[in-house]
PDB file of C-alpha atoms in Angstrom:
ATOM      1  CA  MET A 180      85.914 215.588 196.808  1.00  0.00           C
ATOM      2  CA  LEU A 181      85.830 215.065 193.067  1.00  0.00           C
ATOM      3  CA  ALA A 182      87.718 217.528 190.894  1.00  0.00           C
ATOM      4  CA  ALA A 183      86.482 218.281 187.355  1.00  0.00           C
ATOM      5  CA  VAL A 184      89.121 218.014 184.719  1.00  0.00           C
ATOM      6  CA  ALA A 185      88.067 219.327 181.246  1.00  0.00           C
ATOM      7  CA  ILE A 186      89.576 217.384 178.405  1.00  0.00           C
ATOM      8  CA  PRO A 187      88.876 218.912 174.935  1.00  0.00           C
ATOM      9  CA  VAL A 188      87.865 216.461 172.248  1.00  0.00           C
ATOM     10  CA  VAL A 189      89.614 217.487 169.046  1.00  0.00           C
ATOM     11  CA  THR A 190      88.160 216.497 165.681  1.00  0.00           C
ATOM     12  CA  PRO A 191      90.633 216.720 162.792  1.00  0.00           C
ATOM     13  CA  PRO A 192      89.436 219.047 160.031  1.00  0.00           C
ATOM     14  CA  PRO A 193      88.255 217.350 156.821  1.00  0.00           C
ATOM     15  CA  PHE A 194      90.667 217.325 153.931  1.00  0.00           C
ATOM     16  CA  ALA A 195      89.612 220.036 151.489  1.00  0.00           C
ATOM     17  CA  THR A 196      90.215 219.597 147.799  1.00  0.00           C
ATOM     18  CA  PRO A 197      90.222 222.561 145.437  1.00  0.00           C
ATOM     19  CA  ASN A 198      87.224 222.816 143.158  1.00  0.00           C
ATOM     20  CA  SER A 199      88.273 221.582 139.752  1.00  0.00           C
ATOM     21  CA  LEU A 200      86.142 224.123 137.919  1.00  0.00           C
ATOM     22  CA  THR A 201      87.688 226.993 139.843  1.00  0.00           C
ATOM     23  CA  CYS A 202      91.271 225.801 139.360  1.00  0.00           C
ATOM     24  CA  ALA A 203      91.314 224.017 136.040  1.00  0.00           C
ATOM     25  CA  LEU A 204      88.808 225.763 133.851  1.00  0.00           C
ATOM     26  CA  GLY A 205      90.806 227.628 131.258  1.00  0.00           C
ATOM     27  CA  PRO A 206      90.068 230.888 129.426  1.00  0.00           C
ATOM     28  CA  PRO A 207      87.696 232.447 128.831  1.00  0.00           C
ATOM     29  CA  TRP A 208      85.940 231.103 131.918  1.00  0.00           C
ATOM     30  CA  GLN A 209      88.556 231.613 134.611  1.00  0.00           C
ATOM     31  CA  GLY A 210      87.213 232.712 137.968  1.00  0.00           C
ATOM     32  CA  LEU A 211      84.120 230.490 137.897  1.00  0.00           C
ATOM     33  CA  ARG A 212      82.841 230.472 141.458  1.00  0.00           C
ATOM     34  CA  ALA A 213      82.442 227.102 143.091  1.00  0.00           C
ATOM     35  CA  ALA A 214      79.287 228.238 144.814  1.00  0.00           C
ATOM     36  CA  SER A 215      77.522 228.518 141.480  1.00  0.00           C
ATOM     37  CA  LEU A 216      77.819 224.793 140.797  1.00  0.00           C
ATOM     38  CA  ALA A 217      75.125 222.789 142.488  1.00  0.00           C
ATOM     39  CA  SER A 218      75.613 219.156 143.359  1.00  0.00           C
ATOM     40  CA  PRO A 219      73.961 216.663 141.011  1.00  0.00           C
ATOM     41  CA  SER A 220      71.565 215.627 143.808  1.00  0.00           C
ATOM     42  CA  SER A 221      69.998 219.106 143.789  1.00  0.00           C
ATOM     43  CA  LEU A 222      68.997 218.815 140.135  1.00  0.00           C
ATOM     44  CA  GLN A 223      65.634 217.622 138.907  1.00  0.00           C
ATOM     45  CA  TRP A 224      67.043 215.391 136.189  1.00  0.00           C
ATOM     46  CA  SER A 225      69.870 212.898 136.455  1.00  0.00           C
ATOM     47  CA  LYS A 226      72.918 213.088 134.302  1.00  0.00           C
ATOM     48  CA  LYS A 227      72.378 211.832 130.768  1.00  0.00           C
ATOM     49  CA  GLN A 228      75.027 209.613 129.270  1.00  0.00           C
ATOM     50  CA  ARG A 229      75.909 210.743 125.716  1.00  0.00           C
ATOM     51  CA  GLN A 230      78.359 209.016 123.482  1.00  0.00           C
ATOM     52  CA  CYS A 231      81.230 211.187 122.342  1.00  0.00           C
ATOM     53  CA  LYS A 232      81.729 210.813 118.627  1.00  0.00           C
ATOM     54  CA  ARG A 233      84.510 212.439 116.628  1.00  0.00           C
ATOM     55  CA  LYS A 234      84.638 213.029 112.957  1.00  0.00           C
ATOM     56  CA  ALA A 235      87.891 212.590 111.096  1.00  0.00           C
ATOM     57  CA  GLY A 236      90.000 215.690 110.530  1.00  0.00           C
ATOM     58  CA  PRO A 237      92.152 218.059 112.487  1.00  0.00           C
ATOM     59  CA  SER A 238      89.322 220.520 113.176  1.00  0.00           C
ATOM     60  CA  SER A 239      86.814 217.928 114.383  1.00  0.00           C
ATOM     61  CA  ILE A 240      84.942 218.521 117.611  1.00  0.00           C
ATOM     62  CA  CYS A 241      83.586 216.151 120.196  1.00  0.00           C
ATOM     63  CA  ALA A 242      79.788 215.711 119.801  1.00  0.00           C
ATOM     64  CA  ARG A 243      79.253 215.893 123.570  1.00  0.00           C
ATOM     65  CA  PHE A 244      75.612 216.812 123.085  1.00  0.00           C
ATOM     66  CA  GLU A 245      73.475 215.759 120.142  1.00  0.00           C
ATOM     67  CA  LEU A 246      70.387 217.372 118.610  1.00  0.00           C
ATOM     68  CA  LYS A 247      67.396 215.588 120.075  1.00  0.00           C
ATOM     69  CA  PRO A 248      64.383 215.358 117.718  1.00  0.00           C
ATOM     70  CA  PRO A 249      60.871 216.340 118.785  1.00  0.00           C
ATOM     71  CA  PRO A 250      58.785 213.301 119.939  1.00  0.00           C
ATOM     72  CA  TYR A 251      56.593 213.532 116.731  1.00  0.00           C
ATOM     73  CA  PRO A 252      57.100 214.102 112.988  1.00  0.00           C
ATOM     74  CA  LEU A 253      57.826 217.699 111.993  1.00  0.00           C
ATOM     75  CA  ASP A 254      54.432 218.006 110.330  1.00  0.00           C
ATOM     76  CA  ALA A 255      52.421 216.441 113.164  1.00  0.00           C
ATOM     77  CA  LEU A 256      51.451 219.767 114.782  1.00  0.00           C
ATOM     78  CA  GLU A 257      49.865 221.212 111.593  1.00  0.00           C
ATOM     79  CA  PRO A 258      47.777 223.229 111.004  1.00  0.00           C
ATOM     80  CA  HIS A 259      48.547 224.902 114.335  1.00  0.00           C
ATOM     81  CA  MET A 260      52.338 224.888 113.981  1.00  0.00           C
ATOM     82  CA  SER A 261      53.643 224.344 110.472  1.00  0.00           C
ATOM     83  CA  LYS A 262      56.308 221.901 109.299  1.00  0.00           C
ATOM     84  CA  GLU A 263      58.217 224.887 107.962  1.00  0.00           C
ATOM     85  CA  THR A 264      58.338 226.402 111.439  1.00  0.00           C
ATOM     86  CA  LEU A 265      59.697 223.164 112.878  1.00  0.00           C
ATOM     87  CA  GLU A 266      62.239 222.873 110.085  1.00  0.00           C
ATOM     88  CA  TYR A 267      63.641 226.313 110.898  1.00  0.00           C
ATOM     89  CA  HIS A 268      63.072 226.371 114.645  1.00  0.00           C
ATOM     90  CA  TRP A 269      64.298 222.837 115.434  1.00  0.00           C
ATOM     91  CA  GLY A 270      66.419 222.182 112.333  1.00  0.00           C
ATOM     92  CA  LYS A 271      68.379 225.412 112.344  1.00  0.00           C
ATOM     93  CA  HIS A 272      68.014 227.409 115.584  1.00  0.00           C
ATOM     94  CA  HIS A 273      68.045 224.441 117.978  1.00  0.00           C
ATOM     95  CA  ARG A 274      70.807 222.714 115.993  1.00  0.00           C
ATOM     96  CA  GLY A 275      72.878 225.922 116.148  1.00  0.00           C
ATOM     97  CA  TYR A 276      72.722 225.932 119.943  1.00  0.00           C
ATOM     98  CA  VAL A 277      73.942 222.343 120.104  1.00  0.00           C
ATOM     99  CA  ASP A 278      76.797 222.885 117.666  1.00  0.00           C
ATOM    100  CA  ASN A 279      77.910 226.093 119.341  1.00  0.00           C
ATOM    101  CA  LEU A 280      77.862 224.583 122.862  1.00  0.00           C
ATOM    102  CA  ASN A 281      79.974 221.635 121.743  1.00  0.00           C
ATOM    103  CA  LYS A 282      82.551 224.024 120.351  1.00  0.00           C
ATOM    104  CA  GLN A 283      82.530 226.143 123.502  1.00  0.00           C
ATOM    105  CA  ILE A 284      83.025 223.359 126.055  1.00  0.00           C
ATOM    106  CA  GLU A 285      85.469 221.091 124.178  1.00  0.00           C
ATOM    107  CA  GLY A 286      88.675 220.676 126.132  1.00  0.00           C
ATOM    108  CA  THR A 287      87.260 222.360 129.293  1.00  0.00           C
ATOM    109  CA  GLU A 288      86.027 220.958 132.578  1.00  0.00           C
ATOM    110  CA  LEU A 289      82.492 221.684 131.389  1.00  0.00           C
ATOM    111  CA  ASP A 290      82.825 218.838 128.903  1.00  0.00           C
ATOM    112  CA  GLU A 291      82.481 216.420 131.795  1.00  0.00           C
ATOM    113  CA  LEU A 292      79.220 217.874 133.138  1.00  0.00           C
ATOM    114  CA  SER A 293      75.569 217.200 132.377  1.00  0.00           C
ATOM    115  CA  LEU A 294      73.609 219.830 130.529  1.00  0.00           C
ATOM    116  CA  GLU A 295      71.824 220.833 133.745  1.00  0.00           C
ATOM    117  CA  ASP A 296      75.135 221.232 135.623  1.00  0.00           C
ATOM    118  CA  ILE A 297      76.530 223.343 132.795  1.00  0.00           C
ATOM    119  CA  ILE A 298      73.496 225.646 133.043  1.00  0.00           C
ATOM    120  CA  LEU A 299      73.898 226.095 136.793  1.00  0.00           C
ATOM    121  CA  ALA A 300      77.653 226.554 136.647  1.00  0.00           C
ATOM    122  CA  THR A 301      77.710 229.035 133.767  1.00  0.00           C
ATOM    123  CA  HIS A 302      74.787 231.040 135.146  1.00  0.00           C
ATOM    124  CA  ASN A 303      77.437 231.982 137.700  1.00  0.00           C
ATOM    125  CA  GLN A 304      74.991 233.728 140.056  1.00  0.00           C
ATOM    126  CA  GLY A 305      73.803 236.042 137.275  1.00  0.00           C
ATOM    127  CA  ASP A 306      77.233 236.886 135.911  1.00  0.00           C
ATOM    128  CA  LEU A 307      76.723 234.759 132.821  1.00  0.00           C
ATOM    129  CA  LEU A 308      79.639 232.839 131.330  1.00  0.00           C
ATOM    130  CA  PRO A 309      79.801 232.331 127.557  1.00  0.00           C
ATOM    131  CA  PRO A 310      78.340 228.768 127.332  1.00  0.00           C
ATOM    132  CA  PHE A 311      75.213 229.610 129.375  1.00  0.00           C
ATOM    133  CA  ASN A 312      72.995 230.780 126.552  1.00  0.00           C
ATOM    134  CA  ASN A 313      73.625 227.840 124.287  1.00  0.00           C
ATOM    135  CA  ALA A 314      73.350 225.284 127.109  1.00  0.00           C
ATOM    136  CA  ALA A 315      70.112 226.758 128.454  1.00  0.00           C
ATOM    137  CA  GLN A 316      68.600 227.094 124.997  1.00  0.00           C
ATOM    138  CA  ILE A 317      69.262 223.425 124.248  1.00  0.00           C
ATOM    139  CA  TRP A 318      67.504 222.457 127.515  1.00  0.00           C
ATOM    140  CA  ASN A 319      64.645 224.946 126.943  1.00  0.00           C
ATOM    141  CA  HIS A 320      63.950 223.662 123.433  1.00  0.00           C
ATOM    142  CA  ASP A 321      64.053 219.957 124.381  1.00  0.00           C
ATOM    143  CA  PHE A 322      61.551 220.815 127.133  1.00  0.00           C
ATOM    144  CA  PHE A 323      59.414 222.891 124.740  1.00  0.00           C
ATOM    145  CA  TRP A 324      59.031 220.196 122.094  1.00  0.00           C
ATOM    146  CA  GLU A 325      58.027 217.729 124.784  1.00  0.00           C
ATOM    147  CA  SER A 326      55.453 220.201 126.137  1.00  0.00           C
ATOM    148  CA  MET A 327      53.396 219.732 122.980  1.00  0.00           C
ATOM    149  CA  LYS A 328      51.689 216.866 121.180  1.00  0.00           C
ATOM    150  CA  PRO A 329      49.411 216.366 118.186  1.00  0.00           C
ATOM    151  CA  GLY A 330      45.826 216.818 119.263  1.00  0.00           C
ATOM    152  CA  GLY A 331      46.844 218.622 122.444  1.00  0.00           C
ATOM    153  CA  GLY A 332      45.151 221.372 124.355  1.00  0.00           C
ATOM    154  CA  GLY A 333      41.975 221.138 126.404  1.00  0.00           C
ATOM    155  CA  ARG A 334      42.065 220.950 130.189  1.00  0.00           C
ATOM    156  CA  PRO A 335      44.269 218.946 132.554  1.00  0.00           C
ATOM    157  CA  SER A 336      42.800 216.475 134.997  1.00  0.00           C
ATOM    158  CA  GLY A 337      43.577 214.795 138.293  1.00  0.00           C
ATOM    159  CA  GLU A 338      45.982 216.239 140.811  1.00  0.00           C
ATOM    160  CA  LEU A 339      47.392 218.757 138.306  1.00  0.00           C
ATOM    161  CA  LEU A 340      43.988 220.384 137.887  1.00  0.00           C
ATOM    162  CA  GLU A 341      43.401 220.297 141.635  1.00  0.00           C
ATOM    163  CA  LEU A 342      46.673 222.143 142.295  1.00  0.00           C
ATOM    164  CA  ILE A 343      45.957 224.676 139.550  1.00  0.00           C
ATOM    165  CA  ASN A 344      42.547 225.383 141.115  1.00  0.00           C
ATOM    166  CA  ARG A 345      44.140 225.632 144.570  1.00  0.00           C
ATOM    167  CA  ASP A 346      47.025 227.940 143.633  1.00  0.00           C
ATOM    168  CA  PHE A 347      45.392 230.128 140.930  1.00  0.00           C
ATOM    169  CA  GLY A 348      41.713 230.021 141.940  1.00  0.00           C
ATOM    170  CA  SER A 349      40.584 228.295 138.723  1.00  0.00           C
ATOM    171  CA  PHE A 350      41.927 226.845 135.500  1.00  0.00           C
ATOM    172  CA  GLU A 351      40.634 229.913 133.642  1.00  0.00           C
ATOM    173  CA  ARG A 352      42.602 232.207 135.976  1.00  0.00           C
ATOM    174  CA  PHE A 353      45.734 230.157 135.374  1.00  0.00           C
ATOM    175  CA  VAL A 354      45.279 230.475 131.614  1.00  0.00           C
ATOM    176  CA  ASP A 355      44.937 234.250 131.980  1.00  0.00           C
ATOM    177  CA  ASP A 356      48.103 234.399 134.017  1.00  0.00           C
ATOM    178  CA  ILE A 357      50.324 232.365 131.771  1.00  0.00           C
ATOM    179  CA  LYS A 358      48.977 234.238 128.723  1.00  0.00           C
ATOM    180  CA  LEU A 359      49.865 237.502 130.449  1.00  0.00           C
ATOM    181  CA  ALA A 360      53.329 236.296 131.286  1.00  0.00           C
ATOM    182  CA  ALA A 361      53.977 235.147 127.719  1.00  0.00           C
ATOM    183  CA  ALA A 362      52.486 238.266 126.121  1.00  0.00           C
ATOM    184  CA  THR A 363      54.315 240.748 128.358  1.00  0.00           C
ATOM    185  CA  GLN A 364      57.769 239.189 128.226  1.00  0.00           C
ATOM    186  CA  PHE A 365      59.557 242.015 126.454  1.00  0.00           C
ATOM    187  CA  GLY A 366      61.600 240.846 123.492  1.00  0.00           C
ATOM    188  CA  SER A 367      62.804 237.234 123.534  1.00  0.00           C
ATOM    189  CA  GLY A 368      62.161 234.812 126.347  1.00  0.00           C
ATOM    190  CA  TRP A 369      59.880 232.169 127.889  1.00  0.00           C
ATOM    191  CA  ALA A 370      56.769 231.790 130.033  1.00  0.00           C
ATOM    192  CA  TRP A 371      56.699 228.918 132.502  1.00  0.00           C
ATOM    193  CA  LEU A 372      54.443 226.946 134.832  1.00  0.00           C
ATOM    194  CA  ALA A 373      56.718 225.666 137.589  1.00  0.00           C
ATOM    195  CA  TYR A 374      56.495 223.798 140.856  1.00  0.00           C
ATOM    196  CA  LYS A 375      58.081 225.875 143.626  1.00  0.00           C
ATOM    197  CA  ALA A 376      59.430 223.544 146.266  1.00  0.00           C
ATOM    198  CA  ASN A 377      61.403 226.153 148.192  1.00  0.00           C
ATOM    199  CA  ARG A 378      60.941 229.633 149.649  1.00  0.00           C
ATOM    200  CA  LEU A 379      62.931 231.551 147.091  1.00  0.00           C
ATOM    201  CA  ASP A 380      60.582 234.125 145.526  1.00  0.00           C
ATOM    202  CA  VAL A 381      60.918 235.414 141.989  1.00  0.00           C
ATOM    203  CA  GLU A 382      60.438 239.127 141.372  1.00  0.00           C
ATOM    204  CA  ASN A 383      58.724 238.698 137.987  1.00  0.00           C
ATOM    205  CA  ALA A 384      56.257 235.995 139.111  1.00  0.00           C
ATOM    206  CA  VAL A 385      52.720 236.748 137.901  1.00  0.00           C
ATOM    207  CA  ASN A 386      51.012 234.360 140.289  1.00  0.00           C
ATOM    208  CA  PRO A 387      47.995 236.423 141.461  1.00  0.00           C
ATOM    209  CA  ASN A 388      48.738 235.389 144.989  1.00  0.00           C
ATOM    210  CA  PRO A 389      52.553 235.706 145.328  1.00  0.00           C
ATOM    211  CA  SER A 390      53.761 233.901 148.417  1.00  0.00           C
ATOM    212  CA  TYR A 391      56.913 232.774 150.130  1.00  0.00           C
ATOM    213  CA  GLU A 392      55.255 229.452 150.843  1.00  0.00           C
ATOM    214  CA  ASP A 393      56.790 226.428 149.216  1.00  0.00           C
ATOM    215  CA  LYS A 394      55.183 223.531 147.347  1.00  0.00           C
ATOM    216  CA  LYS A 395      53.094 225.747 145.083  1.00  0.00           C
ATOM    217  CA  LEU A 396      52.496 226.136 141.368  1.00  0.00           C
ATOM    218  CA  VAL A 397      53.701 229.462 140.052  1.00  0.00           C
ATOM    219  CA  VAL A 398      53.765 231.226 136.691  1.00  0.00           C
ATOM    220  CA  VAL A 399      56.994 233.017 135.862  1.00  0.00           C
ATOM    221  CA  LYS A 400      58.546 234.584 132.784  1.00  0.00           C
ATOM    222  CA  SER A 401      62.235 234.744 131.924  1.00  0.00           C
ATOM    223  CA  PRO A 402      64.292 236.716 129.408  1.00  0.00           C
ATOM    224  CA  ASN A 403      66.449 235.236 126.626  1.00  0.00           C
ATOM    225  CA  ALA A 404      67.750 231.779 127.641  1.00  0.00           C
ATOM    226  CA  VAL A 405      67.077 231.983 131.407  1.00  0.00           C
ATOM    227  CA  ASN A 406      64.962 229.144 132.832  1.00  0.00           C
ATOM    228  CA  PRO A 407      63.590 228.268 136.314  1.00  0.00           C
ATOM    229  CA  LEU A 408      66.392 225.804 137.036  1.00  0.00           C
ATOM    230  CA  ILE A 409      68.527 228.746 138.175  1.00  0.00           C
ATOM    231  CA  TRP A 410      65.922 229.586 140.839  1.00  0.00           C
ATOM    232  CA  ASP A 411      65.792 225.917 141.909  1.00  0.00           C
ATOM    233  CA  TYR A 412      62.210 225.624 140.666  1.00  0.00           C
ATOM    234  CA  SER A 413      60.926 222.510 138.826  1.00  0.00           C
ATOM    235  CA  PRO A 414      59.627 223.534 135.376  1.00  0.00           C
ATOM    236  CA  LEU A 415      56.418 221.851 134.316  1.00  0.00           C
ATOM    237  CA  LEU A 416      55.399 223.693 131.098  1.00  0.00           C
ATOM    238  CA  THR A 417      56.894 226.365 128.885  1.00  0.00           C
ATOM    239  CA  ILE A 418      55.850 228.606 125.990  1.00  0.00           C
ATOM    240  CA  ASP A 419      58.646 229.856 123.764  1.00  0.00           C
ATOM    241  CA  VAL A 420      58.058 233.529 122.902  1.00  0.00           C
ATOM    242  CA  TRP A 421      61.146 234.120 120.825  1.00  0.00           C
ATOM    243  CA  GLU A 422      59.906 235.441 117.439  1.00  0.00           C
ATOM    244  CA  HIS A 423      61.348 232.541 115.531  1.00  0.00           C
ATOM    245  CA  ALA A 424      58.931 230.259 117.425  1.00  0.00           C
ATOM    246  CA  TYR A 425      55.853 231.766 115.794  1.00  0.00           C
ATOM    247  CA  TYR A 426      56.694 234.339 113.148  1.00  0.00           C
ATOM    248  CA  LEU A 427      56.300 232.108 110.059  1.00  0.00           C
ATOM    249  CA  ASP A 428      52.819 231.094 111.178  1.00  0.00           C
ATOM    250  CA  PHE A 429      51.558 234.112 113.063  1.00  0.00           C
ATOM    251  CA  GLN A 430      53.809 237.030 111.991  1.00  0.00           C
ATOM    252  CA  ASN A 431      53.630 239.632 114.856  1.00  0.00           C
ATOM    253  CA  ARG A 432      50.465 238.132 116.410  1.00  0.00           C
ATOM    254  CA  ARG A 433      52.079 236.666 119.546  1.00  0.00           C
ATOM    255  CA  ALA A 434      48.807 236.644 121.449  1.00  0.00           C
ATOM    256  CA  ASP A 435      47.183 234.408 118.801  1.00  0.00           C
ATOM    257  CA  TYR A 436      50.157 232.036 118.930  1.00  0.00           C
ATOM    258  CA  ILE A 437      49.863 231.800 122.740  1.00  0.00           C
ATOM    259  CA  SER A 438      46.179 231.036 122.584  1.00  0.00           C
ATOM    260  CA  ILE A 439      46.678 228.302 119.918  1.00  0.00           C
ATOM    261  CA  PHE A 440      49.439 226.775 121.991  1.00  0.00           C
ATOM    262  CA  LEU A 441      47.194 226.435 125.053  1.00  0.00           C
ATOM    263  CA  GLU A 442      44.070 225.452 123.147  1.00  0.00           C
ATOM    264  CA  LYS A 443      45.496 223.029 120.547  1.00  0.00           C
ATOM    265  CA  LEU A 444      49.098 222.006 121.310  1.00  0.00           C
ATOM    266  CA  VAL A 445      49.933 221.712 125.027  1.00  0.00           C
ATOM    267  CA  SER A 446      50.452 218.148 126.379  1.00  0.00           C
ATOM    268  CA  TRP A 447      48.842 218.068 129.830  1.00  0.00           C
ATOM    269  CA  GLU A 448      49.980 214.443 130.174  1.00  0.00           C
ATOM    270  CA  ALA A 449      53.613 215.594 129.987  1.00  0.00           C
ATOM    271  CA  VAL A 450      52.917 218.335 132.516  1.00  0.00           C
ATOM    272  CA  SER A 451      51.288 215.871 134.898  1.00  0.00           C
ATOM    273  CA  SER A 452      54.278 213.488 134.642  1.00  0.00           C
ATOM    274  CA  ARG A 453      56.664 216.342 135.410  1.00  0.00           C
ATOM    275  CA  LEU A 454      54.603 217.300 138.431  1.00  0.00           C
ATOM    276  CA  GLU A 455      55.007 213.794 139.832  1.00  0.00           C
ATOM    277  CA  ILE A 456      58.769 214.013 139.335  1.00  0.00           C
ATOM    278  CA  ALA A 457      58.879 217.459 140.974  1.00  0.00           C
ATOM    279  CA  LYS A 458      56.903 216.272 144.018  1.00  0.00           C
ATOM    280  CA  ALA A 459      59.144 213.203 144.455  1.00  0.00           C
ATOM    281  CA  ARG A 460      62.211 215.438 144.212  1.00  0.00           C
ATOM    282  CA  ALA A 461      60.804 217.731 146.897  1.00  0.00           C
ATOM    283  CA  VAL A 462      60.297 214.773 149.239  1.00  0.00           C
ATOM    284  CA  GLU A 463      63.836 213.512 148.584  1.00  0.00           C
ATOM    285  CA  ARG A 464      65.222 216.943 149.318  1.00  0.00           C
ATOM    286  CA  GLU A 465      63.326 217.214 152.579  1.00  0.00           C
ATOM    287  CA  GLU A 466      64.687 213.841 153.652  1.00  0.00           C
ATOM    288  CA  GLU A 467      68.169 214.851 152.583  1.00  0.00           C
ATOM    289  CA  GLU A 468      67.881 218.104 154.550  1.00  0.00           C
ATOM    290  CA  GLU A 469      66.765 216.191 157.653  1.00  0.00           C
ATOM    291  CA  ARG A 470      69.762 213.855 157.323  1.00  0.00           C
ATOM    292  CA  ARG A 471      72.064 216.810 156.943  1.00  0.00           C
ATOM    293  CA  LYS A 472      70.687 218.473 160.083  1.00  0.00           C
ATOM    294  CA  ARG A 473      71.081 215.273 162.058  1.00  0.00           C
ATOM    295  CA  GLU A 474      74.664 214.896 160.870  1.00  0.00           C
ATOM    296  CA  GLU A 475      75.424 218.488 161.867  1.00  0.00           C
ATOM    297  CA  GLU A 476      73.890 217.937 165.328  1.00  0.00           C
ATOM    298  CA  GLU A 477      75.925 214.778 165.774  1.00  0.00           C
ATOM    299  CA  LYS A 478      79.120 216.578 164.746  1.00  0.00           C
ATOM    300  CA  ALA A 479      78.339 219.443 167.104  1.00  0.00           C
ATOM    301  CA  SER A 480      77.740 216.945 169.881  1.00  0.00           C
ATOM    302  CA  ASP A 481      81.004 215.115 169.142  1.00  0.00           C
ATOM    303  CA  GLY A 482      82.900 218.397 169.220  1.00  0.00           C
ATOM    304  CA  GLU A 483      81.711 219.470 172.648  1.00  0.00           C
ATOM    305  CA  VAL A 484      84.147 219.484 175.577  1.00  0.00           C
ATOM    306  CA  ALA A 485      83.987 216.190 177.434  1.00  0.00           C
ATOM    307  CA  GLU A 486      84.280 216.408 181.197  1.00  0.00           C
ATOM    308  CA  ILE A 487      85.893 213.518 183.026  1.00  0.00           C
ATOM    309  CA  TYR A 488      85.655 213.362 186.812  1.00  0.00           C
ATOM    310  CA  VAL A 489      88.441 211.693 188.770  1.00  0.00           C
ATOM    311  CA  ASP A 490      89.006 211.215 192.475  1.00  0.00           C
ATOM    312  CA  GLY A 491      91.036 214.116 193.852  1.00  0.00           C
ATOM    313  CA  LYS A 492      92.959 211.851 196.245  1.00  0.00           C
ATOM    314  CA  SER A 493      96.241 210.330 195.137  1.00  0.00           C
ATOM    315  CA  ASP A 494      96.741 206.613 194.769  1.00  0.00           C
ATOM    316  CA  ASP A 495      99.118 206.722 197.788  1.00  0.00           C
ATOM    317  CA  SER A 496      96.505 208.218 200.062  1.00  0.00           C
ATOM    318  CA  GLU A 497      94.035 205.559 199.004  1.00  0.00           C
ATOM    319  CA  ALA A 498      96.554 202.867 199.849  1.00  0.00           C
ATOM    320  CA  GLU A 499      96.855 204.275 203.361  1.00  0.00           C
TER     321      GLU A 499
END
């Protein structure tokens, strides 16, 4: 009769290295949780290589990030957005965010990260660390300038329009929703059209048909510097509703500014291109998730107890 002998298969534990941000990030950002830093593969945009330039002098700082100009001359959006607004908004406010972030991250582990990684790390699961606002505002403004073009406005076309009609009911309904989000964002903030490629729902979404389904277009609004990257959404379009974005041209008439943005300034070509990137990213993440599941199943299978059956008789008895 065969006797079952259970021989456990032992897999050595992987070597764990301490997270460099948790261990090495100096004051005032000690205690940064590793869980708040997403891997680069989970981000929509790849890391951007920026040359570090130093000016002479003992108080010089490393220009880790540089002020990126809008993709058009500063007077190109007139008469809908004045050159004076761009000079103040881009030339002073946006520049200030860049200068302040470079000062904040110099000599820290954050200096080695992309802008998107800095945003996710310093969001810190809602317990914001000091560099978050400047980092997010740099990203938001770069995205905002590229959301507009001279002679913009009108209606989108192609797949973007099809998805808007599918997820909002009609283009007109979408316009109403994003206008409402922008107009009702109390104080400073942003209104966004985003591609939701996961099942994380956002409490302040103003999509008329809120759903936990993924792969949908949603309209959301966010306060201050917050943007949809922290919810793992893919932003497609944004409207800046900080007062400095419109006050020189529209004074306190935010609703008029929002209407002009959508009717005369928005670049639907840019939004369509971002949608393609977001969809490709969603497919890559699905494939990555499938690979991860397969690897976990293989590891679980390798770790199971292996049973080896041997003949219960001794070698001597067999010889007889």
